[in-house]
Coordinates of C-alpha atoms in Angstrom, one line a residue:
Chain X
M20 CA -49.5 117.0 -24.1
V21 CA -46.7 119.2 -22.4
M22 CA -45.5 122.6 -23.2
D23 CA -42.4 122.9 -25.4
S24 CA -39.4 123.4 -23.1
Y25 CA -38.4 126.7 -24.9
A26 CA -41.9 128.0 -24.7
E27 CA -41.7 127.4 -21.0
Y28 CA -38.7 129.8 -20.8
A29 CA -40.6 132.4 -22.9
L30 CA -43.6 132.1 -20.6
E31 CA -41.4 132.5 -17.5
V32 CA -39.9 135.7 -19.0
A33 CA -43.5 136.9 -19.6
I34 CA -44.6 136.2 -16.0
Q35 CA -41.5 138.0 -14.6
L36 CA -42.3 141.0 -16.8
K37 CA -45.9 141.0 -15.5
E38 CA -44.7 140.8 -11.8
K39 CA -42.3 143.7 -12.4
H40 CA -44.6 145.9 -14.4
P41 CA -48.1 145.8 -12.9
G42 CA -50.9 146.2 -15.5
T43 CA -49.1 144.0 -18.0
E44 CA -51.5 141.3 -19.3
V45 CA -50.1 138.0 -20.4
T46 CA -51.8 136.0 -23.1
A47 CA -50.8 132.4 -23.8
L48 CA -51.5 131.5 -27.4
C49 CA -50.9 128.4 -29.4
V50 CA -51.8 126.7 -32.6
G51 CA -53.0 123.2 -31.7
D52 CA -55.9 120.8 -31.4
K53 CA -57.9 120.1 -28.3
P54 CA -55.2 118.2 -26.3
A55 CA -53.2 121.5 -26.5
D56 CA -55.6 122.8 -23.9
E57 CA -53.5 121.1 -21.3
V58 CA -50.6 123.2 -22.3
L59 CA -52.7 126.4 -22.1
R60 CA -54.0 125.2 -18.6
R61 CA -50.5 125.1 -17.4
A62 CA -49.8 128.6 -18.7
L63 CA -53.0 129.7 -16.8
A64 CA -51.7 128.0 -13.7
L65 CA -48.4 129.9 -14.1
T66 CA -50.6 133.1 -14.0
A67 CA -51.1 133.9 -17.5
D68 CA -54.2 136.1 -17.7
Q69 CA -55.9 134.5 -20.6
A70 CA -55.4 131.6 -23.0
V71 CA -56.2 131.3 -26.6
R72 CA -56.1 128.3 -28.9
V73 CA -56.2 128.6 -32.7
W74 CA -57.2 125.6 -34.7
D75 CA -58.7 124.1 -37.8
A76 CA -59.0 120.4 -38.7
G77 CA -57.0 121.1 -41.9
W78 CA -53.9 122.5 -40.0
A79 CA -52.2 119.3 -38.8
D80 CA -49.2 119.8 -41.0
L81 CA -48.7 123.6 -41.1
D82 CA -45.0 124.5 -41.5
A83 CA -43.3 127.5 -40.0
P84 CA -44.4 130.2 -42.5
A85 CA -48.1 129.1 -42.1
V86 CA -47.8 128.9 -38.3
A87 CA -46.3 132.4 -38.2
H88 CA -49.2 133.6 -40.5
V89 CA -51.9 132.0 -38.2
L90 CA -50.3 133.4 -35.1
A91 CA -50.1 136.9 -36.6
A92 CA -53.7 136.8 -37.5
A93 CA -54.7 135.6 -34.1
I94 CA -52.6 138.3 -32.4
R95 CA -54.2 141.1 -34.6
K96 CA -57.7 139.6 -33.8
L97 CA -56.9 139.9 -30.0
G98 CA -56.1 143.5 -30.4
G99 CA -52.3 143.3 -31.0
A100 CA -49.5 142.9 -28.5
D101 CA -46.5 145.2 -27.5
L102 CA -44.3 142.2 -27.0
V103 CA -44.5 138.7 -28.4
L104 CA -42.2 136.0 -26.9
V105 CA -41.6 132.7 -28.5
G106 CA -39.3 129.9 -27.7
R107 CA -36.1 130.1 -29.7
Q108 CA -37.1 126.9 -31.4
G109 CA -39.3 124.0 -31.1
S110 CA -37.8 121.1 -29.2
D111 CA -39.1 118.5 -31.6
V112 CA -38.4 119.7 -35.1
E113 CA -36.3 122.7 -34.1
R114 CA -37.1 125.0 -36.9
G115 CA -36.3 128.3 -35.2
L116 CA -38.2 130.0 -37.9
V117 CA -41.5 131.0 -36.4
G118 CA -40.1 133.9 -34.4
P119 CA -38.3 135.7 -37.2
M120 CA -41.3 135.0 -39.6
L121 CA -43.9 136.2 -37.0
A122 CA -41.9 139.5 -36.7
E123 CA -42.1 140.0 -40.5
E124 CA -45.8 139.2 -40.4
L125 CA -46.4 141.8 -37.7
G126 CA -43.9 144.3 -39.0
A127 CA -42.5 144.2 -35.5
A128 CA -38.8 144.4 -34.4
C129 CA -37.1 141.1 -34.2
T130 CA -34.4 139.9 -31.8
T131 CA -33.5 136.1 -31.6
L132 CA -31.7 134.2 -28.9
V133 CA -32.7 136.5 -26.2
A134 CA -31.6 135.6 -22.6
R135 CA -32.8 138.5 -20.7
V136 CA -35.5 141.2 -21.1
E137 CA -35.9 144.6 -19.5
V138 CA -38.6 147.1 -20.4
Q139 CA -37.4 150.7 -20.2
G140 CA -40.4 152.9 -21.1
D141 CA -41.2 152.4 -24.7
R142 CA -38.0 150.5 -25.4
L143 CA -36.5 147.1 -24.6
R144 CA -33.1 146.4 -23.4
L145 CA -32.2 142.9 -24.3
R146 CA -29.3 140.5 -23.6
R147 CA -28.8 138.5 -26.7
E148 CA -26.5 135.4 -27.1
A149 CA -23.7 136.2 -29.4
D150 CA -20.5 134.5 -30.6
G151 CA -18.4 133.9 -27.5
G152 CA -20.5 136.1 -25.2
F153 CA -23.5 138.4 -25.2
A154 CA -24.6 141.5 -26.9
V155 CA -26.8 144.2 -25.2
V156 CA -29.4 145.1 -27.8
E157 CA -31.9 148.0 -27.6
S158 CA -35.1 147.4 -29.4
R159 CA -38.2 149.3 -30.3
L160 CA -41.6 148.1 -29.5
P161 CA -43.7 146.3 -30.7
A162 CA -41.2 143.4 -30.9
V163 CA -41.0 139.7 -31.3
L164 CA -38.3 138.0 -29.3
S165 CA -37.2 134.4 -29.4
I166 CA -36.1 133.4 -26.0
T167 CA -33.3 131.1 -25.0
N168 CA -32.6 129.5 -21.6
D169 CA -30.8 131.4 -19.1
E170 CA -30.3 131.1 -15.3
T171 CA -32.8 134.0 -14.8
N172 CA -35.6 132.3 -16.7
V173 CA -35.7 128.7 -15.4
P174 CA -39.4 127.9 -15.4
R175 CA -41.1 128.0 -12.0
L176 CA -43.6 125.4 -10.8
P177 CA -47.2 126.5 -10.5
K178 CA -48.7 126.9 -7.0
V179 CA -51.5 124.4 -6.0
K180 CA -53.9 127.3 -5.6
D181 CA -53.1 128.5 -9.1
L182 CA -53.5 124.9 -10.6
M183 CA -57.0 124.8 -9.1
M184 CA -57.9 128.3 -10.3
A185 CA -56.7 127.4 -13.8
T186 CA -59.2 124.6 -14.3
R187 CA -61.9 127.1 -13.9
K188 CA -60.6 129.7 -16.3
P189 CA -61.9 129.7 -19.9
I190 CA -59.8 128.9 -23.0
Q191 CA -60.8 131.0 -25.9
V192 CA -60.9 129.0 -29.2
L193 CA -60.5 130.7 -32.6
G194 CA -60.7 129.3 -36.1
P195 CA -60.2 130.3 -39.6
A196 CA -63.6 132.1 -39.7
D197 CA -62.4 134.4 -37.0
L198 CA -59.2 135.3 -38.7
D199 CA -58.1 137.3 -41.6
L200 CA -56.0 134.7 -43.4
D201 CA -54.3 134.5 -46.9
P202 CA -54.7 130.9 -48.2
A203 CA -51.5 131.4 -50.2
R204 CA -49.5 132.0 -47.0
L205 CA -50.9 128.7 -45.5
A206 CA -49.6 126.7 -48.4
P207 CA -46.5 124.6 -47.5
G208 CA -43.1 126.0 -48.2
V209 CA -41.4 122.6 -48.1
E210 CA -42.9 119.2 -48.1
L211 CA -41.7 116.2 -46.1
R212 CA -40.6 113.5 -48.5
D213 CA -38.9 111.0 -46.2
L214 CA -38.3 110.3 -42.5
Y215 CA -35.9 107.7 -41.3
I216 CA -33.9 106.6 -38.2
P217 CA -30.1 107.1 -38.7
T218 CA -28.0 104.1 -38.1
Q219 CA -26.3 104.0 -34.7
E220 CA -22.5 104.2 -34.7
G221 CA -20.2 101.5 -33.2
A222 CA -20.7 100.1 -29.8
C223 CA -19.1 101.7 -26.7
E224 CA -16.0 100.0 -25.3
I225 CA -16.5 99.8 -21.6
I226 CA -13.3 100.1 -19.6
E227 CA -13.3 97.6 -16.7
G228 CA -11.3 97.7 -13.5
D229 CA -11.4 96.9 -9.8
D230 CA -11.7 100.5 -8.7
G231 CA -11.6 104.1 -10.1
P232 CA -7.8 104.4 -10.3
S233 CA -7.4 101.2 -12.1
R234 CA -10.2 102.1 -14.6
A235 CA -8.5 105.5 -15.1
A236 CA -5.2 103.7 -15.8
A237 CA -6.8 101.4 -18.3
L238 CA -8.5 104.2 -20.1
A239 CA -5.3 106.2 -20.3
Q240 CA -3.6 103.0 -21.8
R241 CA -6.4 102.7 -24.4
L242 CA -6.1 106.4 -25.3
R243 CA -2.4 105.8 -25.8
E244 CA -3.0 102.7 -28.0
L245 CA -5.7 104.5 -30.0
K246 CA -3.4 107.6 -30.4
V247 CA -6.2 109.9 -29.3
L248 CA -4.0 112.3 -27.4
Chain F
M13 CA -32.7 124.3 -60.0
R14 CA -31.4 127.4 -61.9
E15 CA -28.8 128.9 -59.6
I16 CA -27.5 128.7 -56.0
L17 CA -26.9 131.9 -54.1
V18 CA -24.8 131.7 -50.9
Y19 CA -25.0 134.4 -48.2
A20 CA -21.1 134.8 -47.7
A21 CA -21.2 136.4 -44.2
S22 CA -18.0 138.1 -43.2
Q23 CA -16.5 139.6 -40.0
G24 CA -13.7 142.0 -40.1
G25 CA -13.2 141.5 -43.8
E26 CA -13.0 137.7 -43.6
L27 CA -15.6 135.1 -44.4
T28 CA -16.9 133.5 -41.2
K29 CA -16.4 129.7 -40.7
P30 CA -20.2 128.9 -41.2
A31 CA -20.0 130.9 -44.5
L32 CA -17.1 128.9 -45.7
E33 CA -19.1 125.8 -45.0
A34 CA -22.1 127.1 -46.9
L35 CA -19.8 127.9 -49.9
G36 CA -18.4 124.4 -49.6
T37 CA -21.7 122.8 -49.9
G38 CA -22.9 125.3 -52.5
R39 CA -20.0 124.5 -54.7
R40 CA -20.4 120.7 -54.4
L41 CA -24.1 121.0 -55.2
A42 CA -23.6 123.4 -58.0
G43 CA -21.0 121.0 -59.6
E44 CA -23.2 117.9 -59.3
A45 CA -26.2 119.7 -60.6
G46 CA -24.5 121.7 -63.2
V47 CA -25.9 125.1 -62.2
P48 CA -24.0 128.3 -61.5
L49 CA -23.0 129.3 -57.9
S50 CA -23.2 132.9 -56.8
A51 CA -22.6 134.7 -53.5
V52 CA -23.7 137.8 -51.8
V53 CA -21.5 139.8 -49.6
L54 CA -22.6 142.8 -47.4
G55 CA -20.5 145.4 -45.6
A56 CA -18.9 148.8 -45.7
D57 CA -16.0 147.4 -47.7
T58 CA -16.9 144.2 -49.6
D59 CA -13.6 143.8 -51.6
G60 CA -11.9 141.2 -49.4
P61 CA -15.1 139.0 -48.8
A62 CA -16.0 139.2 -52.6
R63 CA -12.4 138.0 -53.5
A64 CA -12.6 135.3 -50.9
A65 CA -16.0 134.1 -52.2
I66 CA -14.7 133.9 -55.8
A67 CA -11.7 131.9 -54.6
C68 CA -14.2 129.6 -52.9
G69 CA -15.9 129.0 -56.3
A70 CA -18.6 131.7 -56.7
G71 CA -18.8 132.6 -60.3
K72 CA -20.6 135.8 -59.6
V73 CA -20.6 137.8 -56.4
Y74 CA -23.3 140.4 -55.6
A75 CA -21.8 143.1 -53.4
A76 CA -24.1 145.2 -51.2
R77 CA -21.6 147.9 -50.2
N78 CA -22.8 150.6 -47.9
P79 CA -21.1 152.3 -44.9
I80 CA -24.2 151.6 -42.7
L81 CA -23.6 147.9 -43.2
A82 CA -20.3 148.1 -41.4
N83 CA -21.6 146.1 -38.5
F84 CA -24.3 143.3 -38.5
Q85 CA -27.7 144.8 -38.1
P86 CA -30.5 142.4 -39.4
D87 CA -33.0 145.0 -40.6
L88 CA -30.4 146.6 -42.8
Y89 CA -28.7 143.4 -43.9
L90 CA -32.0 142.1 -45.1
R91 CA -32.2 144.9 -47.6
G92 CA -29.0 143.9 -49.1
L93 CA -30.0 140.2 -49.2
E94 CA -33.4 141.1 -50.8
A95 CA -31.6 143.1 -53.5
A96 CA -29.2 140.2 -54.2
A97 CA -32.1 137.7 -54.3
A98 CA -33.9 139.9 -56.9
A99 CA -30.8 140.5 -59.0
S100 CA -29.7 136.9 -59.1
G101 CA -33.0 135.1 -59.5
A102 CA -31.5 132.1 -57.7
D103 CA -34.0 129.5 -56.6
V104 CA -31.8 128.0 -53.9
L105 CA -30.5 130.4 -51.3
L106 CA -27.9 128.8 -48.9
F107 CA -27.3 130.5 -45.5
P108 CA -24.8 129.8 -42.7
G109 CA -26.7 128.3 -39.9
D110 CA -25.3 130.3 -37.1
G111 CA -27.6 132.6 -35.0
P112 CA -27.6 135.6 -37.3
G113 CA -27.7 133.4 -40.4
R114 CA -30.9 131.6 -39.1
E115 CA -32.7 134.8 -38.3
L116 CA -31.9 136.3 -41.7
A117 CA -32.8 133.1 -43.5
G118 CA -36.3 133.0 -41.9
R119 CA -37.0 136.6 -42.5
L120 CA -35.8 136.6 -46.1
A121 CA -37.9 133.5 -46.8
H122 CA -40.9 135.3 -45.6
R123 CA -40.2 138.4 -47.7
L124 CA -39.6 136.2 -50.8
G125 CA -42.6 134.0 -50.1
A126 CA -40.1 131.1 -50.3
G127 CA -39.9 127.8 -48.4
A128 CA -37.4 127.5 -45.6
V129 CA -35.4 124.7 -44.0
T130 CA -33.0 125.1 -41.1
E131 CA -30.5 122.8 -39.4
V132 CA -29.7 121.2 -42.7
V133 CA -26.9 118.6 -42.6
G134 CA -27.0 117.3 -46.1
Y135 CA -28.8 117.0 -49.5
R136 CA -29.8 114.4 -52.0
L137 CA -30.4 115.2 -55.7
D138 CA -33.6 114.0 -57.1
G139 CA -33.9 114.6 -60.9
G140 CA -31.8 117.8 -60.5
V141 CA -33.8 119.1 -57.6
P142 CA -32.0 119.0 -54.2
L143 CA -33.9 117.5 -51.3
W144 CA -32.7 118.8 -47.9
V145 CA -31.8 116.4 -45.1
R146 CA -32.0 117.5 -41.4
P147 CA -32.3 115.9 -38.0
V148 CA -35.5 116.1 -36.2
Y149 CA -36.7 115.0 -32.7
G150 CA -33.3 115.9 -31.3
G151 CA -31.4 113.8 -33.8
K152 CA -33.5 110.6 -33.2
A153 CA -34.8 110.8 -36.7
M154 CA -33.7 112.4 -40.1
A155 CA -36.3 114.2 -42.3
V156 CA -35.9 114.8 -46.0
Y157 CA -37.7 117.9 -47.4
A158 CA -38.5 118.7 -51.0
P159 CA -39.2 122.3 -52.1
A160 CA -42.9 123.1 -52.5
R161 CA -42.5 126.8 -53.7
E162 CA -40.5 128.3 -56.5
R163 CA -37.7 129.3 -54.2
V164 CA -36.2 127.7 -51.0
V165 CA -34.0 129.3 -48.3
V166 CA -31.7 126.7 -46.6
A167 CA -29.8 127.3 -43.4
L168 CA -26.9 124.8 -42.9
R169 CA -26.1 123.4 -39.4
P170 CA -22.7 124.7 -38.5
K171 CA -19.8 122.2 -38.3
T172 CA -21.5 119.6 -40.4
Q173 CA -20.3 120.7 -43.8
D174 CA -16.8 120.5 -45.3
P175 CA -15.7 124.1 -45.7
A176 CA -14.8 125.5 -49.2
V177 CA -11.1 125.3 -50.0
P178 CA -10.1 128.6 -51.5
D179 CA -8.1 128.8 -54.7
P180 CA -6.9 132.3 -55.4
S181 CA -6.5 131.5 -59.1
R182 CA -10.3 131.2 -59.6
Q183 CA -12.0 134.0 -61.6
G184 CA -15.3 135.6 -61.1
E185 CA -17.4 138.7 -61.7
V186 CA -18.3 141.2 -58.9
V187 CA -21.7 142.8 -59.5
P188 CA -22.3 145.9 -57.4
L189 CA -25.9 146.1 -56.1
A190 CA -27.8 149.3 -56.3
F191 CA -30.3 149.3 -53.4
E192 CA -31.8 151.9 -51.1
V193 CA -31.3 151.4 -47.4
S194 CA -31.5 154.0 -44.5
E195 CA -30.3 153.9 -41.0
A196 CA -34.0 154.7 -39.9
E197 CA -34.9 151.1 -40.9
A198 CA -32.9 149.7 -38.1
V199 CA -35.3 149.1 -35.3
T200 CA -32.8 147.4 -32.9
R201 CA -29.2 148.3 -32.2
V202 CA -26.4 146.7 -30.3
V203 CA -25.3 149.1 -27.5
E204 CA -22.7 146.8 -26.0
K205 CA -20.8 143.7 -26.6
I206 CA -19.8 141.5 -23.8
Q207 CA -17.2 138.8 -24.4
E208 CA -17.1 136.2 -21.7
A209 CA -13.8 136.2 -19.9
L210 CA -12.0 133.3 -21.5
S211 CA -9.3 131.4 -19.7
G212 CA -7.7 129.3 -22.3
V213 CA -9.3 127.9 -25.4
R214 CA -12.5 128.9 -27.0
L215 CA -15.1 126.0 -26.6
E216 CA -16.1 126.0 -30.2
D217 CA -12.5 125.7 -31.5
A218 CA -11.1 123.4 -28.8
R219 CA -9.5 120.1 -29.8
V220 CA -10.4 118.6 -26.5
V221 CA -13.6 119.4 -24.6
V222 CA -14.2 118.3 -20.9
A223 CA -17.8 118.6 -20.2
G224 CA -19.9 118.1 -17.0
G225 CA -23.6 117.6 -16.4
R226 CA -26.1 117.2 -13.7
G227 CA -24.2 114.2 -12.2
L228 CA -21.6 116.5 -10.9
G229 CA -24.1 117.7 -8.4
G230 CA -23.0 121.3 -8.1
P231 CA -20.6 124.0 -9.3
E232 CA -17.5 123.0 -7.3
P233 CA -16.5 119.9 -9.4
F234 CA -16.2 122.1 -12.5
K235 CA -12.9 123.3 -11.0
D236 CA -11.6 119.7 -11.4
L237 CA -12.9 119.7 -15.0
E238 CA -11.0 123.0 -15.6
E239 CA -7.9 121.4 -14.3
L240 CA -8.2 118.5 -16.7
A241 CA -9.1 120.8 -19.6
R242 CA -6.0 122.9 -18.9
I243 CA -3.7 119.9 -18.8
L244 CA -5.1 118.7 -22.1
G245 CA -5.1 122.1 -23.8
G246 CA -8.8 122.0 -24.1
A247 CA -12.0 123.8 -22.9
V248 CA -14.7 123.1 -20.4
G249 CA -18.3 122.5 -21.6
A250 CA -21.5 121.7 -19.8
S251 CA -25.0 120.1 -20.3
R252 CA -28.1 122.3 -20.4
A253 CA -29.0 120.9 -16.9
A254 CA -25.8 122.2 -15.4
C255 CA -26.2 125.6 -17.1
D256 CA -29.8 125.9 -16.0
A257 CA -28.9 125.1 -12.5
G258 CA -26.6 128.1 -12.6
W259 CA -23.5 126.0 -11.9
V260 CA -21.7 127.4 -14.9
P261 CA -22.6 130.2 -17.4
P262 CA -24.8 129.3 -20.3
T263 CA -22.0 130.1 -22.7
L264 CA -20.5 126.8 -21.8
Q265 CA -23.6 124.9 -22.8
V266 CA -22.9 122.2 -25.5
G267 CA -25.8 120.8 -27.5
Q268 CA -28.4 121.5 -30.1
T269 CA -29.1 124.9 -28.7
G270 CA -25.7 125.7 -27.2
A271 CA -22.3 125.4 -28.8
I272 CA -21.9 122.8 -31.5
V273 CA -18.5 121.3 -31.0
A274 CA -16.4 119.0 -33.1
P275 CA -13.3 118.2 -31.0
D276 CA -10.9 115.3 -31.5
L277 CA -11.8 114.2 -27.9
Y278 CA -14.9 114.9 -25.9
I279 CA -14.9 113.7 -22.3
A280 CA -18.5 113.7 -20.9
I281 CA -18.6 113.5 -17.1
G282 CA -21.9 113.0 -15.3
I283 CA -23.8 113.8 -18.5
S284 CA -26.7 111.4 -19.3
G285 CA -26.6 112.3 -23.0
A286 CA -30.0 113.7 -23.9
S287 CA -30.5 113.7 -27.6
Q288 CA -30.2 117.5 -27.8
H289 CA -26.9 117.3 -26.1
L290 CA -25.8 114.5 -28.5
A291 CA -26.8 116.8 -31.4
G292 CA -24.2 119.2 -30.4
I293 CA -21.3 116.6 -30.4
S294 CA -22.1 114.8 -33.5
G295 CA -18.8 115.9 -35.1
A296 CA -16.7 114.8 -32.2
K297 CA -14.1 112.2 -33.2
T298 CA -13.6 110.2 -29.9
V299 CA -16.2 110.4 -27.0
I300 CA -15.4 109.2 -23.6
A301 CA -18.3 108.9 -21.1
I302 CA -17.9 108.6 -17.3
N303 CA -21.4 108.0 -15.8
K304 CA -22.6 105.8 -13.0
D305 CA -25.7 104.8 -14.8
P306 CA -24.9 102.0 -17.3
E307 CA -28.3 102.8 -19.1
A308 CA -27.4 106.5 -19.8
P309 CA -27.9 107.2 -23.5
I310 CA -24.4 108.8 -23.6
F311 CA -22.9 105.3 -23.7
K312 CA -24.7 104.7 -27.1
R313 CA -22.7 107.7 -28.5
A314 CA -19.4 107.1 -26.6
N315 CA -16.5 105.2 -28.0
L316 CA -15.0 104.5 -24.6
G317 CA -16.9 104.4 -21.4
I318 CA -16.4 104.0 -17.7
V319 CA -19.4 103.0 -15.6
A320 CA -18.6 104.5 -12.2
D321 CA -19.2 107.5 -10.0
Y322 CA -16.9 110.1 -11.5
K323 CA -15.4 111.0 -8.1
T324 CA -13.7 107.7 -7.9
V325 CA -12.2 108.1 -11.4
L326 CA -11.5 111.8 -12.1
P327 CA -8.4 112.4 -9.8
A328 CA -6.7 109.3 -11.1
L329 CA -7.6 110.0 -14.6
T330 CA -6.3 113.6 -14.4
A331 CA -3.0 112.2 -13.0
E332 CA -2.8 109.6 -15.8
L333 CA -3.5 112.0 -18.6
K334 CA -1.1 114.5 -17.2
K335 CA 1.6 111.8 -17.6
L336 CA 0.3 110.8 -21.0
V337 CA 0.6 114.4 -22.5
G338 CA 3.7 115.1 -20.6
A339 CA 2.4 118.2 -19.0

């Protein structure tokens, strides 16, 4: 199992904040079964201070509101957090809902699509993606941010030494008995009715030619015939 | 289904494009299912957006009017949306699926205890109940969701829905919302807006997009792409790999998590075509792929392809297309 790519950007932001502000503790937290330990090991190798996995056998199909509820309960159990970073969305089912819902659960400030994070005392200065550019947003703490990719947060690779260390660090596992959960909040909000593979569109017409210029000429000719331009 | 409520987001007094798309889908669905369509508008002055929403087919418009709603601020806007949800009793709430719309959709769903689906591209009616269709796994599969709670909040993927066609002769009722909201509830604030310097056409609106990926090998070749885009009156785009490498700013990123584009012509140069990238160009009419790897997934989406190192093709292609468009 590998870490979701947007979660990797979020972790990179967290590690950079820790390097810039000594004393900051980074916890990697996920909802997942045993194989998800691999993801948390990677987070530890990237110098997260502790790793926590929350799981129950009945949680295989939790949807976004339920995941947010479980994460919020785990964060409270761990003593709270000033800053919670999540990926802007999952790469597989792309819901983009967990961040905003987690902010609601925790009563924290919420900013989505954040590319850069600066901590200024008890406030955050954020660069957020906006239509045709960026907005600089000031946020109160505690806050939940959904992180998007940026040239400043391209995930680093773990050092060999840290990879070795990570195998020896513990992963804390929490279950429903450890958490203050509301069963109504775990009930599904929507239910998967059907899953299908969309039909592929027409085949690609490959433009042949002896060399680059002849292919370019043939392509231009086809565009003329098809009245594309 | 009892009633559909659309969040008719506006900017500078006009409904946004994603809001027009949400109203278009709302109107079709309301017509097919025989239920009323309502809209909610927020702002310091809601007259223009309310009239526009009625012209787009909303029978009733809930107007949350307050000077502190002059600019988008999610904490404050949510109060208006909550008030509209309470006043209307709608069980289907349709949201534009742009960045602000998705955040508001998720937070409102949580406050209402409603189900939520994002990235929706279509619906099916099942005994009067809409089921929501959305791509999953980067567009490799489609999932169909049924509501499991009394209400559902749905965010529509931009550029996948036919926008509403306004008809100014339509009549409707404007219902002012009485709701409490104070500036102190805003825990974030925008202190500065930075528009990326735009030379030429905006990526999202461009009729032609010339996009480059990892196969370009560095930032310099993007100058040649800019030249081609300029000749075609288009814009330059890029894959996530090219943006992550820092070759071009992230605002040029096309794909699932970047710009969703729907140009007449999309030219993908050195782009392998990861499913996340393809999800951003699903609305493109004609796609040309230039890539040296014949197995690259981009050729599955492309209409026309050249299997070659782009360096051998691009200069000649630029010259040919310059002739073609008479530039």
